[in-house]
XYZ file of C-alpha atoms in Angstrom:
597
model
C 184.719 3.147 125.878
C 184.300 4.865 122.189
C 181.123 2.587 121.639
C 179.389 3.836 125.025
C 179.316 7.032 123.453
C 176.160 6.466 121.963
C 174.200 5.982 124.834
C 175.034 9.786 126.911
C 175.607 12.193 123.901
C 172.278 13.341 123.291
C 170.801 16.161 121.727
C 169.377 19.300 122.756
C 172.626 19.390 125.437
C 175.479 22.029 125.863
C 178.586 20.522 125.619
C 182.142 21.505 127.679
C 185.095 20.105 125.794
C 187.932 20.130 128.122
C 191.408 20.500 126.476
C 194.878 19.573 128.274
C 198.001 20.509 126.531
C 200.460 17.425 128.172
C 200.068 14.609 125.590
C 200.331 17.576 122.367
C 197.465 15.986 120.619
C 195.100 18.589 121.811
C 193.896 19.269 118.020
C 193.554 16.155 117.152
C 191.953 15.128 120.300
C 189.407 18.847 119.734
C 188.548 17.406 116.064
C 187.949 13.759 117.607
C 185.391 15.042 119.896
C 183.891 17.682 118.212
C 183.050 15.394 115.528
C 181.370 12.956 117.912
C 179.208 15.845 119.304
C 178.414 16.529 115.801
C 177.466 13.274 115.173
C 175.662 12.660 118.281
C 174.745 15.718 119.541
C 173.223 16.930 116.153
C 175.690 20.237 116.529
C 174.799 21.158 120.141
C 176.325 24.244 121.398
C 180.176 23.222 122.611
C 182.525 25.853 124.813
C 186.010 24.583 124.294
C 188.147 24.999 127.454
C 192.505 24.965 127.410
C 193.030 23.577 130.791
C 196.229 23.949 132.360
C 196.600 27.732 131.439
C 197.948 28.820 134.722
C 200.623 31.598 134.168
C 201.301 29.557 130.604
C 198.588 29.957 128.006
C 198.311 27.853 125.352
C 196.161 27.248 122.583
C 194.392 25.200 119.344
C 193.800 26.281 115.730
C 190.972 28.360 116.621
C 189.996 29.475 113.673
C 190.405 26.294 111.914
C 188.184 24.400 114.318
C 185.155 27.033 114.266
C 184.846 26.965 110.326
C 184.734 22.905 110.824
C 182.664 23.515 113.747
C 180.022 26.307 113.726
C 178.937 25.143 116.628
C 181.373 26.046 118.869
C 180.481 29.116 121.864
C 183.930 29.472 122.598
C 187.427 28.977 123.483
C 187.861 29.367 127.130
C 191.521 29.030 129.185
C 191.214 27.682 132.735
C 193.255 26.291 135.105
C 191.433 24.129 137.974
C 193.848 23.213 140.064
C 193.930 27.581 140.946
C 190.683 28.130 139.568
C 191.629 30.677 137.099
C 188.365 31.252 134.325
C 186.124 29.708 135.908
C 184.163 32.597 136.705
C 184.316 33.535 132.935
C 183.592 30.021 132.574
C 180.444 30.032 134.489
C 179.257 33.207 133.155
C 179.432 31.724 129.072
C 177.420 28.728 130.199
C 174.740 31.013 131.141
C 174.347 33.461 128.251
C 174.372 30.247 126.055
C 171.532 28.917 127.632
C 169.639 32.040 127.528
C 170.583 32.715 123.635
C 171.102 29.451 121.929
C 168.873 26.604 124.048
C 165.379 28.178 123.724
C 164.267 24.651 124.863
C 165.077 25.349 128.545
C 162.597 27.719 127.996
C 159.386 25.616 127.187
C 156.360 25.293 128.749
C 156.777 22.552 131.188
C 153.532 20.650 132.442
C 153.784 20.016 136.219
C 152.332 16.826 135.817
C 155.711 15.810 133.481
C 157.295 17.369 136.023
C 156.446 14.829 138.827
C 157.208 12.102 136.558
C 160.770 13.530 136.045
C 161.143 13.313 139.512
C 160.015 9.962 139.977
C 162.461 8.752 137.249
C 165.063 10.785 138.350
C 164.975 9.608 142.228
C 163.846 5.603 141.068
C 166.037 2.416 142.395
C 165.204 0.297 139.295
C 167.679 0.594 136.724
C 165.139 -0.072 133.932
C 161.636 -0.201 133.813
C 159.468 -1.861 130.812
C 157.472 0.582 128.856
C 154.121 -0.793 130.075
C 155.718 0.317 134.093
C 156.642 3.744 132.787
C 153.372 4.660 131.257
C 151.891 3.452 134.321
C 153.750 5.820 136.060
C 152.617 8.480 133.847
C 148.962 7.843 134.256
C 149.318 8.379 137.882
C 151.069 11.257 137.575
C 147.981 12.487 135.307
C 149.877 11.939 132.055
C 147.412 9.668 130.077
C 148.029 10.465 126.915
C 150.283 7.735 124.731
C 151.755 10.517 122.518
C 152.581 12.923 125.384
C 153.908 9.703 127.195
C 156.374 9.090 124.386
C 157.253 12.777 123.948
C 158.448 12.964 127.780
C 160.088 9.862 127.361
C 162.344 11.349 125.024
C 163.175 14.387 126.517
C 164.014 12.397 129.643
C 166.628 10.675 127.253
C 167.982 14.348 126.089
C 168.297 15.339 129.776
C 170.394 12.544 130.200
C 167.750 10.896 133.278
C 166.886 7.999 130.807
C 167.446 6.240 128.236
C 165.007 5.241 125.385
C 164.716 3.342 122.715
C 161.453 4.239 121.281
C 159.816 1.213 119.586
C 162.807 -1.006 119.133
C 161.229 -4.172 118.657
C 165.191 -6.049 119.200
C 164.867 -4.706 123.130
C 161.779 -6.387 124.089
C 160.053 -4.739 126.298
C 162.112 -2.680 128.067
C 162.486 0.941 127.648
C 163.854 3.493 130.326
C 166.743 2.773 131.479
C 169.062 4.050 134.224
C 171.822 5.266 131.506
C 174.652 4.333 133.862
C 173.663 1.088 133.990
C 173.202 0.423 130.632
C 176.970 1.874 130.008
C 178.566 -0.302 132.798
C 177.071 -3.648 131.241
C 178.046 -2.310 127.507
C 181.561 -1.685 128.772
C 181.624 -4.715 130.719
C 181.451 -6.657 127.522
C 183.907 -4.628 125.007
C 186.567 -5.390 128.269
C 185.635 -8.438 129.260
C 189.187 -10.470 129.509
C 187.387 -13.729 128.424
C 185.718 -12.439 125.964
C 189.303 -10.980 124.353
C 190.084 -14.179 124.481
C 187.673 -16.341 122.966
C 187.994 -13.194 119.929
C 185.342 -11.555 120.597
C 183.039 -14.172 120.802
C 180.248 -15.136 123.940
C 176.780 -16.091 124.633
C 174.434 -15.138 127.267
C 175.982 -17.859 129.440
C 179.161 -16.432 129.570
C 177.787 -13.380 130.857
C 178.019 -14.011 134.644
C 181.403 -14.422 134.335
C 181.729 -10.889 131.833
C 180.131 -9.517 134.819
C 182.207 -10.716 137.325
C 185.379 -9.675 135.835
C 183.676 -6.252 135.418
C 182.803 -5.847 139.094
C 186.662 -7.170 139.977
C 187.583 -4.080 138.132
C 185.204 -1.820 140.182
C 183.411 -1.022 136.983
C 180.206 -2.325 137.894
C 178.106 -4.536 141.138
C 177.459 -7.940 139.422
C 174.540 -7.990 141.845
C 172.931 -4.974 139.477
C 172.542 -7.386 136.326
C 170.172 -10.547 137.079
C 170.318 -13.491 135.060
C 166.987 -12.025 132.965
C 168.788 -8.886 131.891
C 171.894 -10.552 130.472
C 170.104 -11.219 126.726
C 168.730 -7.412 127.599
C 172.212 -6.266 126.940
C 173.518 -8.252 124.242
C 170.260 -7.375 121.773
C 171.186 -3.662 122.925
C 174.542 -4.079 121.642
C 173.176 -5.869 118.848
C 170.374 -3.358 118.154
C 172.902 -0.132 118.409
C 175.748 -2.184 116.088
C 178.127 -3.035 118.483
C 177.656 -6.786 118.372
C 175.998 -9.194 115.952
C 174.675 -12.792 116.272
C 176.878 -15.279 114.963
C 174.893 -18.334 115.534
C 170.791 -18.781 116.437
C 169.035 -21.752 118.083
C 167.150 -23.828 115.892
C 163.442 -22.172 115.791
C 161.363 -24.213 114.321
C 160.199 -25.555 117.411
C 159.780 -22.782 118.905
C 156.523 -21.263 120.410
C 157.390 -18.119 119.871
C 158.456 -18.629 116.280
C 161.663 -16.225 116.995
C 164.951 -16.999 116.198
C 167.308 -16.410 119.776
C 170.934 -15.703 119.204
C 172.992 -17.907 121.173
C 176.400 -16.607 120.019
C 177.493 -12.593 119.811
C 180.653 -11.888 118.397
C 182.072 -8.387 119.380
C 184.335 -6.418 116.512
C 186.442 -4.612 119.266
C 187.650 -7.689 120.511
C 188.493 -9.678 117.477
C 192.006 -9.768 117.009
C 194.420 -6.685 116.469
C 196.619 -7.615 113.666
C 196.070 -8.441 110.016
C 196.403 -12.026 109.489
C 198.691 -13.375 106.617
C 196.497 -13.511 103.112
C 197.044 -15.622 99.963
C 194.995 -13.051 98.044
C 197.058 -10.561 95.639
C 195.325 -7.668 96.929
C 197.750 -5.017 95.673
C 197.269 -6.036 92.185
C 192.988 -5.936 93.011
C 191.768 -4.552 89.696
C 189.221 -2.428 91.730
C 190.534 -0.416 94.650
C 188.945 2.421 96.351
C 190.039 4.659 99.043
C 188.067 6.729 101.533
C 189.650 9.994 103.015
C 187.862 11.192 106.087
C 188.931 14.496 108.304
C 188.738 12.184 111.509
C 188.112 8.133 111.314
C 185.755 7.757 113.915
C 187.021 4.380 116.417
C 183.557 2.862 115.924
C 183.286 3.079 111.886
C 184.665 -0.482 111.365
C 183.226 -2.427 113.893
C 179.960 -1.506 112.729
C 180.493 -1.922 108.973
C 181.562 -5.548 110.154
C 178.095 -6.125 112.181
C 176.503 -4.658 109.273
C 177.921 -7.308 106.549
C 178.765 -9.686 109.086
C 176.135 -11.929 106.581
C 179.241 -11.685 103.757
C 181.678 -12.127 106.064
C 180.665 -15.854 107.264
C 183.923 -17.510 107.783
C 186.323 -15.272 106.143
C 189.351 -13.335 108.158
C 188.103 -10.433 109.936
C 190.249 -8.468 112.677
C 189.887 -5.273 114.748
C 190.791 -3.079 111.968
C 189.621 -5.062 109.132
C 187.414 -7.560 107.181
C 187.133 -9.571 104.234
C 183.658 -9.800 102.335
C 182.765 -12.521 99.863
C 180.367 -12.830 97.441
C 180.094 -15.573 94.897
C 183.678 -15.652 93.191
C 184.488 -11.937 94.245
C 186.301 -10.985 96.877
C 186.879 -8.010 98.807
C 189.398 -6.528 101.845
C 187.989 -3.358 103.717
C 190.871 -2.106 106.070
C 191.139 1.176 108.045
C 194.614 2.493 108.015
C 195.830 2.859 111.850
C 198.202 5.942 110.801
C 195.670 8.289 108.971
C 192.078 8.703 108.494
C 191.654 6.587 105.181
C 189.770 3.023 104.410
C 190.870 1.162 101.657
C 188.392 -1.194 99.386
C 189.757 -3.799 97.082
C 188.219 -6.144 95.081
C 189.057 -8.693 93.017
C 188.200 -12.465 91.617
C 184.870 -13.440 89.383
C 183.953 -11.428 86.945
C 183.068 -7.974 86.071
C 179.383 -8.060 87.000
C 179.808 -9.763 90.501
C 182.440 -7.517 91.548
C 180.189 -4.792 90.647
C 177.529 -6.355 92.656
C 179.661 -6.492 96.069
C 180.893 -3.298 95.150
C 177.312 -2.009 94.625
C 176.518 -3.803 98.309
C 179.525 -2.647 100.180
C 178.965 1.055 98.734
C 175.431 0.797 99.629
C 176.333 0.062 103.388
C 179.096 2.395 104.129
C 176.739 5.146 102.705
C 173.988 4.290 104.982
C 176.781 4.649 107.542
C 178.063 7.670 106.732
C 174.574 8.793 106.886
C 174.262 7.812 110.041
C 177.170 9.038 111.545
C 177.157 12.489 109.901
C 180.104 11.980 107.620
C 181.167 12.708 104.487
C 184.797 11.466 103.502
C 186.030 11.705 100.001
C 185.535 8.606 97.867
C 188.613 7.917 95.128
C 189.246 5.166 92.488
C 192.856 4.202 91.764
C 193.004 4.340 87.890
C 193.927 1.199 86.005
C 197.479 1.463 85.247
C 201.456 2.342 86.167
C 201.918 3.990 89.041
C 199.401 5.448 92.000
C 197.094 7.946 90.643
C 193.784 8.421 92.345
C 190.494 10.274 91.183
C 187.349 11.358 93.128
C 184.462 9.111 92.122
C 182.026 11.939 92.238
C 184.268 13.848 89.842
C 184.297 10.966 87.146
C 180.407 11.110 87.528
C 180.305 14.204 86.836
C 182.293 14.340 84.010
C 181.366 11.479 81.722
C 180.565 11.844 78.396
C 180.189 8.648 76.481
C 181.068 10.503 73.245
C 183.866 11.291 74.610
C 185.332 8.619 76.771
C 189.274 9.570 77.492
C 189.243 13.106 78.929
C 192.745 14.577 80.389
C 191.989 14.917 84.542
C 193.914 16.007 87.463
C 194.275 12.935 89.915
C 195.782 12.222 93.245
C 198.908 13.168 94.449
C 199.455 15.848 91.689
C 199.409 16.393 88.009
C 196.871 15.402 85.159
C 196.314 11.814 83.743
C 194.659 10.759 80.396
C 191.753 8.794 81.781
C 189.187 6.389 80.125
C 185.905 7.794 82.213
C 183.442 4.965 81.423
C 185.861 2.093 81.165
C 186.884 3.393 85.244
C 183.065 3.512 85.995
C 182.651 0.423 84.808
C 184.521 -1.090 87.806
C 181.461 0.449 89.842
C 178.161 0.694 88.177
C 176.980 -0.782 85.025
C 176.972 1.504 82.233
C 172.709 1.292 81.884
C 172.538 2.519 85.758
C 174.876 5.370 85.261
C 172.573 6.938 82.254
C 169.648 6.631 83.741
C 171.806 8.751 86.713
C 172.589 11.092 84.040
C 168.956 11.854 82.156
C 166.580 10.344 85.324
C 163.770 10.981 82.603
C 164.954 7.830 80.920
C 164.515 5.834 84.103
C 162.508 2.469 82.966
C 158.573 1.667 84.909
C 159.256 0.598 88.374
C 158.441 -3.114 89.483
C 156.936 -4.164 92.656
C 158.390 -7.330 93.697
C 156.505 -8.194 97.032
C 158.435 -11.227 99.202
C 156.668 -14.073 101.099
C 158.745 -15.503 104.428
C 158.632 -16.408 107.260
C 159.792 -14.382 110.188
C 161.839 -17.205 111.616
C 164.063 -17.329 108.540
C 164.969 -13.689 108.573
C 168.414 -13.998 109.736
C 168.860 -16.053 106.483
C 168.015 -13.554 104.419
C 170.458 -10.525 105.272
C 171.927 -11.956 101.456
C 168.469 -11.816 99.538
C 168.267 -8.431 100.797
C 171.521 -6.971 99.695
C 170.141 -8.749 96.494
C 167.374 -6.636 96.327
C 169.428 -3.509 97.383
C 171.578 -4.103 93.905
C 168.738 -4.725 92.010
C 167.147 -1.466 93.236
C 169.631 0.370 92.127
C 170.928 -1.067 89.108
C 167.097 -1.846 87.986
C 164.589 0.059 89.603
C 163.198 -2.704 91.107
C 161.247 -1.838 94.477
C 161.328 -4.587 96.929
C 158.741 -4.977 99.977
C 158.845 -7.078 102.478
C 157.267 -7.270 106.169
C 159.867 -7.039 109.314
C 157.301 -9.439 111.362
C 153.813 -11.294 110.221
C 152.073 -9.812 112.916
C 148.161 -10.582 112.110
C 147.435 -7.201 113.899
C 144.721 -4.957 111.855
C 146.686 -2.451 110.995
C 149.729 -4.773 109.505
C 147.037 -6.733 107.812
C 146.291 -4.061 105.866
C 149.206 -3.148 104.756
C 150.498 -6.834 103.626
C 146.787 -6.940 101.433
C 147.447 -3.540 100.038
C 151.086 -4.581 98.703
C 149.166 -7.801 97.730
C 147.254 -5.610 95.055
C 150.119 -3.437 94.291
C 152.851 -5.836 93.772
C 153.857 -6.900 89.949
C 155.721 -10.270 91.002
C 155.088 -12.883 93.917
C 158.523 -13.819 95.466
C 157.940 -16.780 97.731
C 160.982 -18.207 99.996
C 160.057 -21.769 100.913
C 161.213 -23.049 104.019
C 159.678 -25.829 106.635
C 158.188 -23.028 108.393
C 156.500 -20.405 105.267
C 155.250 -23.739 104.447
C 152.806 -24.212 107.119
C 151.917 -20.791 107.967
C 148.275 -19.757 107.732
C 148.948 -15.727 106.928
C 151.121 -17.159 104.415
C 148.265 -19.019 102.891
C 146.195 -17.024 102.960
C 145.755 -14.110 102.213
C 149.068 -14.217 100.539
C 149.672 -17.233 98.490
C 146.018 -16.967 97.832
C 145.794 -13.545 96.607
C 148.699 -14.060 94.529
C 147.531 -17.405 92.662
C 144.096 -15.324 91.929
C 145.942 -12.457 90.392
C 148.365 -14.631 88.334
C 145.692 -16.718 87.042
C 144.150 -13.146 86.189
C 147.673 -12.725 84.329
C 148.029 -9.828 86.272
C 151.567 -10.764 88.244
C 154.434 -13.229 87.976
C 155.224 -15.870 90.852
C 158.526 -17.155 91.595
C 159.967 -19.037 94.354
C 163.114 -19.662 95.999
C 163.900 -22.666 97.852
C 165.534 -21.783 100.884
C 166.337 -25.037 102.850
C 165.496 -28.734 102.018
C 161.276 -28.684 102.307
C 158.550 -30.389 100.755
C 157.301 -27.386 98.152
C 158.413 -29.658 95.025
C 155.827 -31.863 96.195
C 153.285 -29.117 96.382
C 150.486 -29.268 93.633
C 150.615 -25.727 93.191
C 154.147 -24.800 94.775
C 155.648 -27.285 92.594
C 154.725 -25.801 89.365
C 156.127 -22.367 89.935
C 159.661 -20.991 88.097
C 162.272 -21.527 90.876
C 164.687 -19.173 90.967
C 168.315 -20.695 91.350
C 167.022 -24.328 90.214
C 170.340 -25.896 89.396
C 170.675 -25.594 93.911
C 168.728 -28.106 95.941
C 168.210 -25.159 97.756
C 170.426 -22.115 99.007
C 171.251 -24.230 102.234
C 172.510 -27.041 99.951
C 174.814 -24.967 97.945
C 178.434 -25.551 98.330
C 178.572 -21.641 98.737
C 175.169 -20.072 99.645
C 176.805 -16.234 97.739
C 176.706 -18.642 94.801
C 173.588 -19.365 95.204
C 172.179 -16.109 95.988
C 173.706 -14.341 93.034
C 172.007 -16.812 90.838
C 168.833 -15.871 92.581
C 169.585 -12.057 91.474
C 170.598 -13.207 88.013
C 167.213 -15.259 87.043
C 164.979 -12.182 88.542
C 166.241 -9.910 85.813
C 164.605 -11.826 82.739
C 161.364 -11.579 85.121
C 161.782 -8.174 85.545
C 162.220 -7.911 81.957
C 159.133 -9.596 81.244
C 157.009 -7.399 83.721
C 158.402 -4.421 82.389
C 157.650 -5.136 78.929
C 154.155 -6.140 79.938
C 153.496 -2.919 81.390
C 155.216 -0.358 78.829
C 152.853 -2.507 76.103
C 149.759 -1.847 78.668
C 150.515 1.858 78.901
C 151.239 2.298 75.179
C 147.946 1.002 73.903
């Protein structure tokens, strides 16, 4: 149920933490949940109650847990069986309303009032955004903004649930949140699913549900055959599922890809299979200690870089990523809060690159969930001696490369700064880290696609992530070619902004008229103008050889039929990122000489 918790910790809530001393994990089980509120609730106030205190008090590291936690009101005993504190109980949740949840005290139109009424007492368990505005306007609420404001404080009071503008859930918005928990749950405990690893499409959902309802979690009858998708893009959308296959599309009238296989991380297999890979002699390996590993970090790391994960082993508590020649194993440790990171195979460069991307990611994530574990590199050498990344940052001087450190367990080490940073980030990167005055003229690289292949390119834009970082290169691309007014003026003012044309050519960009124009058009005009650079990549086997224009272009990766063709598509892809930098060089130079006349 871990992943559900998502959907009903909101913020703007006060939280009661209830405490029982039987199983003597109560601390652990305090600093487990207090770091979901955290994390979910953005630091709502929590009042911590020690349950089972009849006649036999008991208690947690108080202290310990408020300097972690700020947040928390107080520690309360109680005992309900007797009803001992309750009165005390009653009368903390009521000064901490008054004192520390001034929102209870805003000005609440009667008009929003009616509507939370009407959502609170509806049948439907989810009503599309277009029905809920509706409902506002007859309630007098006509104004979109105000519309969208209720709706989410109807999602912090726990009556709804919404998604703002999620364009992965369609067109459905509110939501009944129990509802949307039960079919969740009904997936990540779904027998069949367990046993197919994790893996199902929408048409094995009437059975998902009907093992659900023979559990008495849900009424099968509560989930028609139109809401099944509904549930899996939610899971998909909130990174508890990912799609691991997608109908052929370029048929399709809608021009959008629709997954037809989900595979769940929380029901792929528990154990680590057997490996040929020497990963304990990995020449990278990195470590992350956190204060509590969160149930749901993993899983969504794998739906993350499920696109580098495409037929490797992956498990419940584990994955392996691929790139090109590198490799890489990310495992959480199942006895203490630390996930490992080793790399090894190609060379130095492209296991810096899936370094750079797997960094990148678990950042984001961290981000995300409100985390901030301590990152260590193992030192190159005899024995286990481990150093905090940030403090090798920190401390290098390429004058003077070996400096004496202390490292992980104990005691000092004579370590090599640069040659250990050199595992991670190119030296160049790391200066311009150092003196950010030195950083080089940004390039604009605008991309071309179409929307249909997006799902292809999860690897072009982990790509572009690298690039960004190791080379200031600053990558745009549109989420959907929606000729709408206001996204047509945005696409035409990149146009003009952009310092190269990347084009991916596919069956599909090849016949689309936005795609013609204004785009390929506008960026012919300014390359004849010798304004920009065009280059293409050839995505799938299509006809842009034969183009008169097309055809002419530098093609990035050219020694490929196309990326689909390659016996690896990684290989392909990091090819791709290797003949952009010479064109990145040659823009750069172009506009340092402009500026310097």
């Amino acid at each position: 149920m871990h992943s559900t918790h998502q959907f009903f910790l909101t913020e703007r809530s006060l939280y009661i933490l209830v405490l029982e001393p039987r199983t003597g994990l109560a601390q652990r089980d305090a600093e487990y949940w207090l770091k979901l509120i955290e994390t979910q609730g953005g630091g709502s106030p929590v009042i911590v109650i020690m349950n089972w205190s009849h006649g036999r008090r008991w208690r947690v590291d108080e202290v310990k847990l408020k300097r972690k936690f700020p947040f928390i009101v107080d520690f309360l005993p109680t005992d309900a069986l007797h009803g001992d504190g309750i009165e005390e109980l009653q009368r903390c949740i009521t000064q901490t309303v008054e004192e520390q949840m001034q929102d209870v005290w805003l000005t609440f139109p009667g008009k929003w009032r009616g509507i939370k009424n009407a959502i609170a007492g509806m049948q439907d368990n989810f009503l599309t955004y277009q029905q809920y505005t509706d409902l506002c306007a007859k309630h007098g609420e006509s104004d979109p903004a105000a519309q969208a404001d209720l709706a989410a404080i109807l999602h912090a009071l726990g009556l709804a649930l919404y998604f703002g503008r999620d364009p992965r859930l369609h067109d459905t918005r509110v939501l009944n949140p129990g509802w949307v928990t039960g079919g969740v749950y009904s997936v990540i405990r779904a027998p069949s699913v367990a046993k197919n690893d994790g893996q199902l499409g929408v048409c094995d959902m009437p059975q998902v549900l009907r093992e659900a309802e023979e559990q008495k979690v849900i009424e099968a009858s509560d989930y028609p055959a139109e809401s099944h998708q509904f549930i899996l893009e939610l899971m998909r959308a909130f990174q508890l599922c990912y799609a691991s296959e997608e109908e052929s599309n370029h048929n399709m009238d809608d021009g959008e890809a629709k997954p037809c296989r989900y595979l769940v991380p929380e029901l792929l297999p528990e154990f680590e299979p057997e490996m040929p890979q020497p990963w304990d002699s990995a020449p990278v390996r990195l470590r992350y200690r956190y204060e509590v590993l969160p149930p749901g970090l993993l899983p969504r790391f794998i739906v993350r870089t499920h696109a580098l994960s495409d037929g490797a082993p992956h498990w419940r508590h584990g994955v392996v990523l691929r790139h090109a020649e590198a490799e890489a194993l990310i495992r959480a440790e199942s006895d203490r809060p630390e996930l490992y990171l080793f790399v090894l195979g190609g060379d130095e460069e492209t296991r810096q690159v899936l370094v750079t991307m797997i960094r990148r990611e678990l950042e984001a994530l961290h981000t995300e969930m409100r985390m901030q574990p301590v990152e260590e590199l193992e030192l190159t050498g005899e024995g286990e001696q481990w150093i905090s990344v940030r403090s090798l940052r920190e401390v290098e001087q390429p004058e003077n490369p070996t400096q004496k450190l202390p490292v992980q367990p104990d005691g000092t080490a004579e370590v090599n700064v640069p040659q250990e940073l050199d595992k991670l980030v190119p030296a160049e990167a790391r200066a311009i880290d150092r003196d950010p005055a030195t950083a080089p003229i940004p390039v604009r690289l605008f991309v071309s696609y179409a929307h249909d292949d997006e799902r292809q390119l999860k690897r072009l834009d982990l790509m572009l992530d690298v690039l960004e970082q190791q080379h200031h290169l600053t990558s745009w691309r549109d989420t959907r070619l929606i000729a709408g007014d206001e996204w047509d003026e945005e696409i035409r003012n990149r146009l003009e902004a952009m310092d190269i044309f990347l084009f991916i050519a596919s069956q599909t960009s090849l016949v689309r008229p936005y795609i013609k124009d204004p785009e390929l058009k506008r960026a012919k005009e300014r390359r004849e103008a010798g304004e920009i650079e065009i280059v293409s990549v050839k995505l799938e086997p299509c006809a842009c050889d034969d183009d008169a224009y097309l055809g002419k272009l530098q093609r990035l990766a050219p020694t490929f039929k196309s990326v689909a063709q390659a016996p690896l598509k990684s290989t392909a892809w990091e090819q791709v990122r290797k003949d952009l930098l010479p064109v990145i060089q040659r823009v750069r130079a172009r506009k340092n000489a402009a500026m310097n006349r």
